[in-house]
Amino acid sequence: MDNDYGDDAVFNQLLQDEKTANNPAPATTDSRQQPPAARPAKVEQPKPQALPSRTSPSAILVSARQKGNPILNYVKLVPWEYADIPADYVLGSTTCALFLSLKYHRLHPEYIYSRIRLLAGKYNLRILLIMVDIPDHEDSLKELSKTSIVNNLTLILCWSAPEAAHYLELFKSSENAPPTAIRSQQAQSYKESLVEFVTAPRSINKSDAASLISTFGSLQAAINAQPEQISSVPGWGEKKVRQWCSAVREDFRVETAKRRTAPDRRPGPSTQAAAEKDEEEAMLLAAAEEESRLQSEKESASKPTPNQNNDQEGMSEGIMAALAKLREQEG
């Protein structure tokens, strides 16, 4: 049978090779244990910053009372829309504005007080935007200033419709701005302060300041230098030298302030008229008192005293006795 199917040794060798190919031998491992690979450091994500909540609309809310107001034609930098609000303008979640014309206030002085009562305590910043459109506005502004202090209002004056519209746009655009947005940048180092001081004259720039300090070594030497010495600084012409010298040698007190006279404390026409009226009343009162005193003295002088009455009675009895005696002699 072996002869019929050939030699089994060759067949067995083929099977063994096939098993070896299908089941490879496991790889030999080193007896020493490999150290665990170092894990990468965990990346810390930055914490997101909380943005301020913007609950107020992006447009200026305008009351229906302001229809036809010419200042709305000049509000162009920010959008606006009509809304049912107690104020004339809502410029933010905590900011509102009331508009008042002094010409209208003179005709209807009770209007602004009724509008203030409608606000109640709904807004933190309450602006009273006043259009100064009359010549004699001192008394009206004095009254409105007192009203603003009592009712926690911020008084802002404007003389034209574009100016009033600019104020509304400014408050709306600065609604969510931080306080640093309107804060001026201050110098953080001595060098920056020095450059800021030297560039105070209009025509002197930062490079001029650097060349001036590098030439004289210090600010004190640059201030005390003569114009001829300063003109030798690179980039400094006659105009810059003249402006620098006038700036560092000018008095701190303005010349016009020296000639300032004392304010005129003479009374005005109304005060003078009131004083004359009071003086006239005082003179009339004094004349009336004097007349009353003389009248009382006359009455007291004309009224007889008890002794005078007795003397007059005695004199009349003596005269009657003398007359009777003369009659008896004649008879």
PDB file of N, CA and C in Angstrom, residues 65-161:
ATOM      1  N   ARG A  65     -43.957 108.927  21.770  1.00  0.00           N
ATOM      2  CA  ARG A  65     -44.077 110.376  22.007  1.00  0.00           C
ATOM      3  C   ARG A  65     -43.064 111.174  21.197  1.00  0.00           C
ATOM      4  N   GLN A  66     -41.961 110.530  20.790  1.00  0.00           N
ATOM      5  CA  GLN A  66     -40.885 111.231  20.106  1.00  0.00           C
ATOM      6  C   GLN A  66     -41.039 111.236  18.581  1.00  0.00           C
ATOM      7  N   LYS A  67     -42.189 110.797  18.084  1.00  0.00           N
ATOM      8  CA  LYS A  67     -42.399 110.850  16.640  1.00  0.00           C
ATOM      9  C   LYS A  67     -42.385 112.300  16.167  1.00  0.00           C
ATOM     10  N   GLY A  68     -41.611 112.567  15.146  1.00  0.00           N
ATOM     11  CA  GLY A  68     -41.462 113.921  14.640  1.00  0.00           C
ATOM     12  C   GLY A  68     -40.341 114.709  15.265  1.00  0.00           C
ATOM     13  N   ASN A  69     -39.633 114.147  16.244  1.00  0.00           N
ATOM     14  CA  ASN A  69     -38.502 114.841  16.847  1.00  0.00           C
ATOM     15  C   ASN A  69     -37.351 114.888  15.842  1.00  0.00           C
ATOM     16  N   PRO A  70     -36.808 116.063  15.545  1.00  0.00           N
ATOM     17  CA  PRO A  70     -35.763 116.140  14.505  1.00  0.00           C
ATOM     18  C   PRO A  70     -34.473 115.423  14.858  1.00  0.00           C
ATOM     19  N   ILE A  71     -34.234 115.114  16.129  1.00  0.00           N
ATOM     20  CA  ILE A  71     -32.967 114.451  16.464  1.00  0.00           C
ATOM     21  C   ILE A  71     -32.930 113.019  15.935  1.00  0.00           C
ATOM     22  N   LEU A  72     -34.088 112.419  15.659  1.00  0.00           N
ATOM     23  CA  LEU A  72     -34.096 111.059  15.121  1.00  0.00           C
ATOM     24  C   LEU A  72     -33.517 111.016  13.711  1.00  0.00           C
ATOM     25  N   ASN A  73     -33.545 112.129  13.010  1.00  0.00           N
ATOM     26  CA  ASN A  73     -32.961 112.161  11.660  1.00  0.00           C
ATOM     27  C   ASN A  73     -31.444 112.086  11.688  1.00  0.00           C
ATOM     28  N   TYR A  74     -30.832 112.348  12.831  1.00  0.00           N
ATOM     29  CA  TYR A  74     -29.373 112.358  12.939  1.00  0.00           C
ATOM     30  C   TYR A  74     -28.823 111.131  13.670  1.00  0.00           C
ATOM     31  N   VAL A  75     -29.690 110.223  14.135  1.00  0.00           N
ATOM     32  CA  VAL A  75     -29.224 108.980  14.771  1.00  0.00           C
ATOM     33  C   VAL A  75     -28.964 107.979  13.651  1.00  0.00           C
ATOM     34  N   LYS A  76     -27.715 107.844  13.239  1.00  0.00           N
ATOM     35  CA  LYS A  76     -27.353 107.025  12.088  1.00  0.00           C
ATOM     36  C   LYS A  76     -26.331 105.946  12.419  1.00  0.00           C
ATOM     37  N   LEU A  77     -25.581 106.081  13.494  1.00  0.00           N
ATOM     38  CA  LEU A  77     -24.525 105.101  13.798  1.00  0.00           C
ATOM     39  C   LEU A  77     -25.072 103.844  14.447  1.00  0.00           C
ATOM     40  N   VAL A  78     -26.220 103.926  15.107  1.00  0.00           N
ATOM     41  CA  VAL A  78     -26.839 102.768  15.743  1.00  0.00           C
ATOM     42  C   VAL A  78     -28.301 102.710  15.291  1.00  0.00           C
ATOM     43  N   PRO A  79     -28.869 101.504  15.214  1.00  0.00           N
ATOM     44  CA  PRO A  79     -30.274 101.409  14.812  1.00  0.00           C
ATOM     45  C   PRO A  79     -31.205 101.839  15.946  1.00  0.00           C
ATOM     46  N   TRP A  80     -32.430 102.194  15.604  1.00  0.00           N
ATOM     47  CA  TRP A  80     -33.431 102.550  16.601  1.00  0.00           C
ATOM     48  C   TRP A  80     -34.797 102.089  16.111  1.00  0.00           C
ATOM     49  N   GLU A  81     -35.692 101.887  17.070  1.00  0.00           N
ATOM     50  CA  GLU A  81     -37.032 101.408  16.753  1.00  0.00           C
ATOM     51  C   GLU A  81     -38.000 101.903  17.815  1.00  0.00           C
ATOM     52  N   TYR A  82     -39.252 102.007  17.441  1.00  0.00           N
ATOM     53  CA  TYR A  82     -40.276 102.478  18.362  1.00  0.00           C
ATOM     54  C   TYR A  82     -40.686 101.333  19.290  1.00  0.00           C
ATOM     55  N   ALA A  83     -41.005 101.696  20.541  1.00  0.00           N
ATOM     56  CA  ALA A  83     -41.426 100.709  21.531  1.00  0.00           C
ATOM     57  C   ALA A  83     -42.285 101.403  22.577  1.00  0.00           C
ATOM     58  N   ASP A  84     -43.042 100.613  23.302  1.00  0.00           N
ATOM     59  CA  ASP A  84     -43.906 101.131  24.368  1.00  0.00           C
ATOM     60  C   ASP A  84     -43.097 101.162  25.660  1.00  0.00           C
ATOM     61  N   ILE A  85     -42.504 102.295  25.974  1.00  0.00           N
ATOM     62  CA  ILE A  85     -41.618 102.444  27.133  1.00  0.00           C
ATOM     63  C   ILE A  85     -42.018 103.691  27.904  1.00  0.00           C
ATOM     64  N   PRO A  86     -41.749 103.732  29.216  1.00  0.00           N
ATOM     65  CA  PRO A  86     -42.089 104.927  29.999  1.00  0.00           C
ATOM     66  C   PRO A  86     -41.171 106.101  29.728  1.00  0.00           C
ATOM     67  N   ALA A  87     -39.932 105.838  29.331  1.00  0.00           N
ATOM     68  CA  ALA A  87     -38.980 106.905  29.037  1.00  0.00           C
ATOM     69  C   ALA A  87     -39.073 107.284  27.563  1.00  0.00           C
ATOM     70  N   ASP A  88     -38.377 108.326  27.180  1.00  0.00           N
ATOM     71  CA  ASP A  88     -38.336 108.726  25.773  1.00  0.00           C
ATOM     72  C   ASP A  88     -37.389 107.840  24.973  1.00  0.00           C
ATOM     73  N   TYR A  89     -36.248 107.475  25.589  1.00  0.00           N
ATOM     74  CA  TYR A  89     -35.260 106.635  24.929  1.00  0.00           C
ATOM     75  C   TYR A  89     -34.718 105.646  25.948  1.00  0.00           C
ATOM     76  N   VAL A  90     -34.585 104.391  25.529  1.00  0.00           N
ATOM     77  CA  VAL A  90     -33.931 103.365  26.345  1.00  0.00           C
ATOM     78  C   VAL A  90     -32.621 103.022  25.658  1.00  0.00           C
ATOM     79  N   LEU A  91     -31.508 103.311  26.342  1.00  0.00           N
ATOM     80  CA  LEU A  91     -30.171 103.165  25.769  1.00  0.00           C
ATOM     81  C   LEU A  91     -29.452 101.935  26.288  1.00  0.00           C
ATOM     82  N   GLY A  92     -30.097 101.135  27.090  1.00  0.00           N
ATOM     83  CA  GLY A  92     -29.510  99.939  27.661  1.00  0.00           C
ATOM     84  C   GLY A  92     -30.453  99.341  28.673  1.00  0.00           C
ATOM     85  N   SER A  93     -30.038  98.218  29.265  1.00  0.00           N
ATOM     86  CA  SER A  93     -30.900  97.560  30.238  1.00  0.00           C
ATOM     87  C   SER A  93     -31.088  98.386  31.496  1.00  0.00           C
ATOM     88  N   THR A  94     -30.146  99.286  31.796  1.00  0.00           N
ATOM     89  CA  THR A  94     -30.250 100.112  33.007  1.00  0.00           C
ATOM     90  C   THR A  94     -30.123 101.604  32.706  1.00  0.00           C
ATOM     91  N   THR A  95     -30.252 101.981  31.449  1.00  0.00           N
ATOM     92  CA  THR A  95     -30.043 103.380  31.056  1.00  0.00           C
ATOM     93  C   THR A  95     -31.234 103.866  30.234  1.00  0.00           C
ATOM     94  N   CYS A  96     -31.724 105.042  30.588  1.00  0.00           N
ATOM     95  CA  CYS A  96     -32.812 105.656  29.829  1.00  0.00           C
ATOM     96  C   CYS A  96     -32.557 107.160  29.734  1.00  0.00           C
ATOM     97  N   ALA A  97     -33.330 107.829  28.902  1.00  0.00           N
ATOM     98  CA  ALA A  97     -33.175 109.265  28.702  1.00  0.00           C
ATOM     99  C   ALA A  97     -34.538 109.894  28.496  1.00  0.00           C
ATOM    100  N   LEU A  98     -34.699 111.091  29.066  1.00  0.00           N
ATOM    101  CA  LEU A  98     -35.865 111.933  28.839  1.00  0.00           C
ATOM    102  C   LEU A  98     -35.410 113.162  28.059  1.00  0.00           C
ATOM    103  N   PHE A  99     -36.144 113.516  27.045  1.00  0.00           N
ATOM    104  CA  PHE A  99     -35.806 114.674  26.225  1.00  0.00           C
ATOM    105  C   PHE A  99     -36.737 115.822  26.581  1.00  0.00           C
ATOM    106  N   LEU A 100     -36.166 117.026  26.706  1.00  0.00           N
ATOM    107  CA  LEU A 100     -36.963 118.201  27.070  1.00  0.00           C
ATOM    108  C   LEU A 100     -36.420 119.417  26.338  1.00  0.00           C
ATOM    109  N   SER A 101     -37.311 120.132  25.707  1.00  0.00           N
ATOM    110  CA  SER A 101     -36.974 121.414  25.087  1.00  0.00           C
ATOM    111  C   SER A 101     -37.341 122.531  26.060  1.00  0.00           C
ATOM    112  N   LEU A 102     -36.427 123.472  26.264  1.00  0.00           N
ATOM    113  CA  LEU A 102     -36.707 124.569  27.194  1.00  0.00           C
ATOM    114  C   LEU A 102     -37.861 125.440  26.696  1.00  0.00           C
ATOM    115  N   LYS A 103     -38.022 125.537  25.389  1.00  0.00           N
ATOM    116  CA  LYS A 103     -39.145 126.306  24.862  1.00  0.00           C
ATOM    117  C   LYS A 103     -40.465 125.646  25.248  1.00  0.00           C
ATOM    118  N   TYR A 104     -40.507 124.312  25.165  1.00  0.00           N
ATOM    119  CA  TYR A 104     -41.714 123.593  25.561  1.00  0.00           C
ATOM    120  C   TYR A 104     -41.890 123.624  27.075  1.00  0.00           C
ATOM    121  N   HIS A 105     -40.774 123.569  27.802  1.00  0.00           N
ATOM    122  CA  HIS A 105     -40.852 123.600  29.267  1.00  0.00           C
ATOM    123  C   HIS A 105     -41.400 124.931  29.764  1.00  0.00           C
ATOM    124  N   ARG A 106     -41.081 126.012  29.062  1.00  0.00           N
ATOM    125  CA  ARG A 106     -41.603 127.315  29.479  1.00  0.00           C
ATOM    126  C   ARG A 106     -43.119 127.379  29.293  1.00  0.00           C
ATOM    127  N   LEU A 107     -43.648 126.689  28.275  1.00  0.00           N
ATOM    128  CA  LEU A 107     -45.094 126.682  28.048  1.00  0.00           C
ATOM    129  C   LEU A 107     -45.818 125.659  28.922  1.00  0.00           C
ATOM    130  N   HIS A 108     -45.160 124.521  29.203  1.00  0.00           N
ATOM    131  CA  HIS A 108     -45.780 123.455  29.992  1.00  0.00           C
ATOM    132  C   HIS A 108     -44.797 123.016  31.084  1.00  0.00           C
ATOM    133  N   PRO A 109     -44.674 123.780  32.148  1.00  0.00           N
ATOM    134  CA  PRO A 109     -43.671 123.434  33.174  1.00  0.00           C
ATOM    135  C   PRO A 109     -43.993 122.163  33.952  1.00  0.00           C
ATOM    136  N   GLU A 110     -45.235 121.696  33.930  1.00  0.00           N
ATOM    137  CA  GLU A 110     -45.593 120.509  34.706  1.00  0.00           C
ATOM    138  C   GLU A 110     -45.296 119.214  33.951  1.00  0.00           C
ATOM    139  N   TYR A 111     -44.964 119.295  32.646  1.00  0.00           N
ATOM    140  CA  TYR A 111     -44.785 118.097  31.824  1.00  0.00           C
ATOM    141  C   TYR A 111     -43.654 117.219  32.335  1.00  0.00           C
ATOM    142  N   ILE A 112     -42.491 117.793  32.589  1.00  0.00           N
ATOM    143  CA  ILE A 112     -41.324 116.999  32.954  1.00  0.00           C
ATOM    144  C   ILE A 112     -41.517 116.303  34.298  1.00  0.00           C
ATOM    145  N   TYR A 113     -42.262 116.899  35.209  1.00  0.00           N
ATOM    146  CA  TYR A 113     -42.458 116.279  36.518  1.00  0.00           C
ATOM    147  C   TYR A 113     -43.357 115.049  36.405  1.00  0.00           C
ATOM    148  N   SER A 114     -44.344 115.106  35.534  1.00  0.00           N
ATOM    149  CA  SER A 114     -45.185 113.925  35.330  1.00  0.00           C
ATOM    150  C   SER A 114     -44.410 112.801  34.660  1.00  0.00           C
ATOM    151  N   ARG A 115     -43.486 113.148  33.761  1.00  0.00           N
ATOM    152  CA  ARG A 115     -42.667 112.123  33.107  1.00  0.00           C
ATOM    153  C   ARG A 115     -41.694 111.481  34.087  1.00  0.00           C
ATOM    154  N   ILE A 116     -41.148 112.258  34.999  1.00  0.00           N
ATOM    155  CA  ILE A 116     -40.226 111.700  35.994  1.00  0.00           C
ATOM    156  C   ILE A 116     -40.959 110.737  36.915  1.00  0.00           C
ATOM    157  N   ARG A 117     -42.197 111.049  37.265  1.00  0.00           N
ATOM    158  CA  ARG A 117     -42.961 110.152  38.133  1.00  0.00           C
ATOM    159  C   ARG A 117     -43.226 108.811  37.454  1.00  0.00           C
ATOM    160  N   LEU A 118     -43.371 108.809  36.128  1.00  0.00           N
ATOM    161  CA  LEU A 118     -43.607 107.551  35.418  1.00  0.00           C
ATOM    162  C   LEU A 118     -42.380 106.635  35.425  1.00  0.00           C
ATOM    163  N   LEU A 119     -41.194 107.206  35.541  1.00  0.00           N
ATOM    164  CA  LEU A 119     -39.981 106.377  35.563  1.00  0.00           C
ATOM    165  C   LEU A 119     -39.895 105.541  36.824  1.00  0.00           C
ATOM    166  N   ALA A 120     -40.344 106.121  37.951  1.00  0.00           N
ATOM    167  CA  ALA A 120     -40.251 105.432  39.247  1.00  0.00           C
ATOM    168  C   ALA A 120     -38.795 105.046  39.505  1.00  0.00           C
ATOM    169  N   GLY A 121     -38.498 103.789  39.802  1.00  0.00           N
ATOM    170  CA  GLY A 121     -37.108 103.367  40.061  1.00  0.00           C
ATOM    171  C   GLY A 121     -36.657 102.303  39.108  1.00  0.00           C
ATOM    172  N   LYS A 122     -37.025 102.414  37.818  1.00  0.00           N
ATOM    173  CA  LYS A 122     -36.783 101.336  36.853  1.00  0.00           C
ATOM    174  C   LYS A 122     -35.386 101.355  36.280  1.00  0.00           C
ATOM    175  N   TYR A 123     -34.669 102.467  36.325  1.00  0.00           N
ATOM    176  CA  TYR A 123     -33.369 102.564  35.670  1.00  0.00           C
ATOM    177  C   TYR A 123     -32.340 103.125  36.646  1.00  0.00           C
ATOM    178  N   ASN A 124     -31.103 102.646  36.491  1.00  0.00           N
ATOM    179  CA  ASN A 124     -30.019 103.141  37.351  1.00  0.00           C
ATOM    180  C   ASN A 124     -29.475 104.477  36.849  1.00  0.00           C
ATOM    181  N   LEU A 125     -29.242 104.575  35.552  1.00  0.00           N
ATOM    182  CA  LEU A 125     -28.745 105.815  34.946  1.00  0.00           C
ATOM    183  C   LEU A 125     -29.910 106.461  34.209  1.00  0.00           C
ATOM    184  N   ARG A 126     -30.360 107.609  34.729  1.00  0.00           N
ATOM    185  CA  ARG A 126     -31.501 108.309  34.148  1.00  0.00           C
ATOM    186  C   ARG A 126     -31.021 109.679  33.674  1.00  0.00           C
ATOM    187  N   ILE A 127     -31.046 109.873  32.366  1.00  0.00           N
ATOM    188  CA  ILE A 127     -30.491 111.068  31.738  1.00  0.00           C
ATOM    189  C   ILE A 127     -31.624 112.020  31.388  1.00  0.00           C
ATOM    190  N   LEU A 128     -31.416 113.285  31.706  1.00  0.00           N
ATOM    191  CA  LEU A 128     -32.334 114.337  31.293  1.00  0.00           C
ATOM    192  C   LEU A 128     -31.616 115.158  30.217  1.00  0.00           C
ATOM    193  N   LEU A 129     -31.947 114.903  28.968  1.00  0.00           N
ATOM    194  CA  LEU A 129     -31.313 115.554  27.824  1.00  0.00           C
ATOM    195  C   LEU A 129     -32.108 116.807  27.480  1.00  0.00           C
ATOM    196  N   ILE A 130     -31.507 117.971  27.690  1.00  0.00           N
ATOM    197  CA  ILE A 130     -32.204 119.254  27.545  1.00  0.00           C
ATOM    198  C   ILE A 130     -31.686 119.978  26.306  1.00  0.00           C
ATOM    199  N   MET A 131     -32.627 120.409  25.474  1.00  0.00           N
ATOM    200  CA  MET A 131     -32.305 121.221  24.312  1.00  0.00           C
ATOM    201  C   MET A 131     -32.437 122.698  24.703  1.00  0.00           C
ATOM    202  N   VAL A 132     -31.330 123.421  24.685  1.00  0.00           N
ATOM    203  CA  VAL A 132     -31.316 124.837  25.052  1.00  0.00           C
ATOM    204  C   VAL A 132     -31.661 125.635  23.791  1.00  0.00           C
ATOM    205  N   ASP A 133     -32.919 126.008  23.657  1.00  0.00           N
ATOM    206  CA  ASP A 133     -33.386 126.705  22.459  1.00  0.00           C
ATOM    207  C   ASP A 133     -34.074 128.022  22.778  1.00  0.00           C
ATOM    208  N   ILE A 134     -33.768 128.624  23.942  1.00  0.00           N
ATOM    209  CA  ILE A 134     -34.279 129.944  24.292  1.00  0.00           C
ATOM    210  C   ILE A 134     -33.103 130.796  24.759  1.00  0.00           C
ATOM    211  N   PRO A 135     -33.172 132.115  24.605  1.00  0.00           N
ATOM    212  CA  PRO A 135     -32.030 132.962  25.009  1.00  0.00           C
ATOM    213  C   PRO A 135     -31.883 133.085  26.517  1.00  0.00           C
ATOM    214  N   ASP A 136     -32.979 133.314  27.236  1.00  0.00           N
ATOM    215  CA  ASP A 136     -32.922 133.493  28.692  1.00  0.00           C
ATOM    216  C   ASP A 136     -33.210 132.147  29.361  1.00  0.00           C
ATOM    217  N   HIS A 137     -32.158 131.370  29.554  1.00  0.00           N
ATOM    218  CA  HIS A 137     -32.328 130.011  30.055  1.00  0.00           C
ATOM    219  C   HIS A 137     -31.790 129.809  31.465  1.00  0.00           C
ATOM    220  N   GLU A 138     -31.267 130.839  32.099  1.00  0.00           N
ATOM    221  CA  GLU A 138     -30.615 130.651  33.392  1.00  0.00           C
ATOM    222  C   GLU A 138     -31.603 130.169  34.460  1.00  0.00           C
ATOM    223  N   ASP A 139     -32.743 130.830  34.569  1.00  0.00           N
ATOM    224  CA  ASP A 139     -33.700 130.462  35.612  1.00  0.00           C
ATOM    225  C   ASP A 139     -34.265 129.065  35.380  1.00  0.00           C
ATOM    226  N   SER A 140     -34.545 128.725  34.133  1.00  0.00           N
ATOM    227  CA  SER A 140     -35.098 127.396  33.840  1.00  0.00           C
ATOM    228  C   SER A 140     -34.082 126.303  34.148  1.00  0.00           C
ATOM    229  N   LEU A 141     -32.819 126.532  33.804  1.00  0.00           N
ATOM    230  CA  LEU A 141     -31.793 125.526  34.079  1.00  0.00           C
ATOM    231  C   LEU A 141     -31.526 125.392  35.572  1.00  0.00           C
ATOM    232  N   LYS A 142     -31.637 126.492  36.300  1.00  0.00           N
ATOM    233  CA  LYS A 142     -31.458 126.409  37.745  1.00  0.00           C
ATOM    234  C   LYS A 142     -32.560 125.544  38.369  1.00  0.00           C
ATOM    235  N   GLU A 143     -33.757 125.727  37.911  1.00  0.00           N
ATOM    236  CA  GLU A 143     -34.877 124.926  38.423  1.00  0.00           C
ATOM    237  C   GLU A 143     -34.710 123.449  38.061  1.00  0.00           C
ATOM    238  N   LEU A 144     -34.326 123.177  36.814  1.00  0.00           N
ATOM    239  CA  LEU A 144     -34.157 121.786  36.383  1.00  0.00           C
ATOM    240  C   LEU A 144     -32.952 121.123  37.047  1.00  0.00           C
ATOM    241  N   SER A 145     -31.947 121.887  37.380  1.00  0.00           N
ATOM    242  CA  SER A 145     -30.798 121.324  38.097  1.00  0.00           C
ATOM    243  C   SER A 145     -31.214 120.837  39.481  1.00  0.00           C
ATOM    244  N   LYS A 146     -32.000 121.630  40.181  1.00  0.00           N
ATOM    245  CA  LYS A 146     -32.502 121.195  41.492  1.00  0.00           C
ATOM    246  C   LYS A 146     -33.374 119.956  41.351  1.00  0.00           C
ATOM    247  N   THR A 147     -34.212 119.947  40.327  1.00  0.00           N
ATOM    248  CA  THR A 147     -35.071 118.786  40.102  1.00  0.00           C
ATOM    249  C   THR A 147     -34.251 117.538  39.806  1.00  0.00           C
ATOM    250  N   SER A 148     -33.173 117.671  39.059  1.00  0.00           N
ATOM    251  CA  SER A 148     -32.326 116.526  38.733  1.00  0.00           C
ATOM    252  C   SER A 148     -31.636 115.971  39.966  1.00  0.00           C
ATOM    253  N   ILE A 149     -31.199 116.836  40.846  1.00  0.00           N
ATOM    254  CA  ILE A 149     -30.529 116.367  42.064  1.00  0.00           C
ATOM    255  C   ILE A 149     -31.502 115.612  42.952  1.00  0.00           C
ATOM    256  N   VAL A 150     -32.702 116.140  43.086  1.00  0.00           N
ATOM    257  CA  VAL A 150     -33.695 115.511  43.961  1.00  0.00           C
ATOM    258  C   VAL A 150     -34.139 114.158  43.411  1.00  0.00           C
ATOM    259  N   ASN A 151     -34.296 114.043  42.098  1.00  0.00           N
ATOM    260  CA  ASN A 151     -34.841 112.834  41.477  1.00  0.00           C
ATOM    261  C   ASN A 151     -33.784 111.924  40.869  1.00  0.00           C
ATOM    262  N   ASN A 152     -32.518 112.123  41.216  1.00  0.00           N
ATOM    263  CA  ASN A 152     -31.428 111.245  40.768  1.00  0.00           C
ATOM    264  C   ASN A 152     -31.351 111.180  39.241  1.00  0.00           C
ATOM    265  N   LEU A 153     -31.285 112.343  38.612  1.00  0.00           N
ATOM    266  CA  LEU A 153     -31.168 112.443  37.166  1.00  0.00           C
ATOM    267  C   LEU A 153     -29.817 113.046  36.794  1.00  0.00           C
ATOM    268  N   THR A 154     -29.293 112.633  35.641  1.00  0.00           N
ATOM    269  CA  THR A 154     -28.059 113.198  35.110  1.00  0.00           C
ATOM    270  C   THR A 154     -28.424 114.223  34.051  1.00  0.00           C
ATOM    271  N   LEU A 155     -28.064 115.476  34.278  1.00  0.00           N
ATOM    272  CA  LEU A 155     -28.447 116.573  33.400  1.00  0.00           C
ATOM    273  C   LEU A 155     -27.402 116.750  32.302  1.00  0.00           C
ATOM    274  N   ILE A 156     -27.829 116.699  31.043  1.00  0.00           N
ATOM    275  CA  ILE A 156     -26.952 116.908  29.892  1.00  0.00           C
ATOM    276  C   ILE A 156     -27.594 117.964  29.000  1.00  0.00           C
ATOM    277  N   LEU A 157     -26.812 118.984  28.643  1.00  0.00           N
ATOM    278  CA  LEU A 157     -27.314 120.085  27.818  1.00  0.00           C
ATOM    279  C   LEU A 157     -26.809 119.931  26.388  1.00  0.00           C
ATOM    280  N   CYS A 158     -27.641 120.299  25.448  1.00  0.00           N
ATOM    281  CA  CYS A 158     -27.251 120.312  24.039  1.00  0.00           C
ATOM    282  C   CYS A 158     -27.900 121.519  23.375  1.00  0.00           C
ATOM    283  N   TRP A 159     -27.267 122.008  22.327  1.00  0.00           N
ATOM    284  CA  TRP A 159     -27.729 123.221  21.643  1.00  0.00           C
ATOM    285  C   TRP A 159     -28.193 122.953  20.217  1.00  0.00           C
ATOM    286  N   SER A 160     -28.186 121.721  19.777  1.00  0.00           N
ATOM    287  CA  SER A 160     -28.628 121.405  18.424  1.00  0.00           C
ATOM    288  C   SER A 160     -29.088 119.959  18.383  1.00  0.00           C
ATOM    289  N   ALA A 161     -29.855 119.632  17.330  1.00  0.00           N
ATOM    290  CA  ALA A 161     -30.345 118.263  17.169  1.00  0.00           C
ATOM    291  C   ALA A 161     -29.214 117.274  16.886  1.00  0.00           C
TER     292      ALA A 161
END
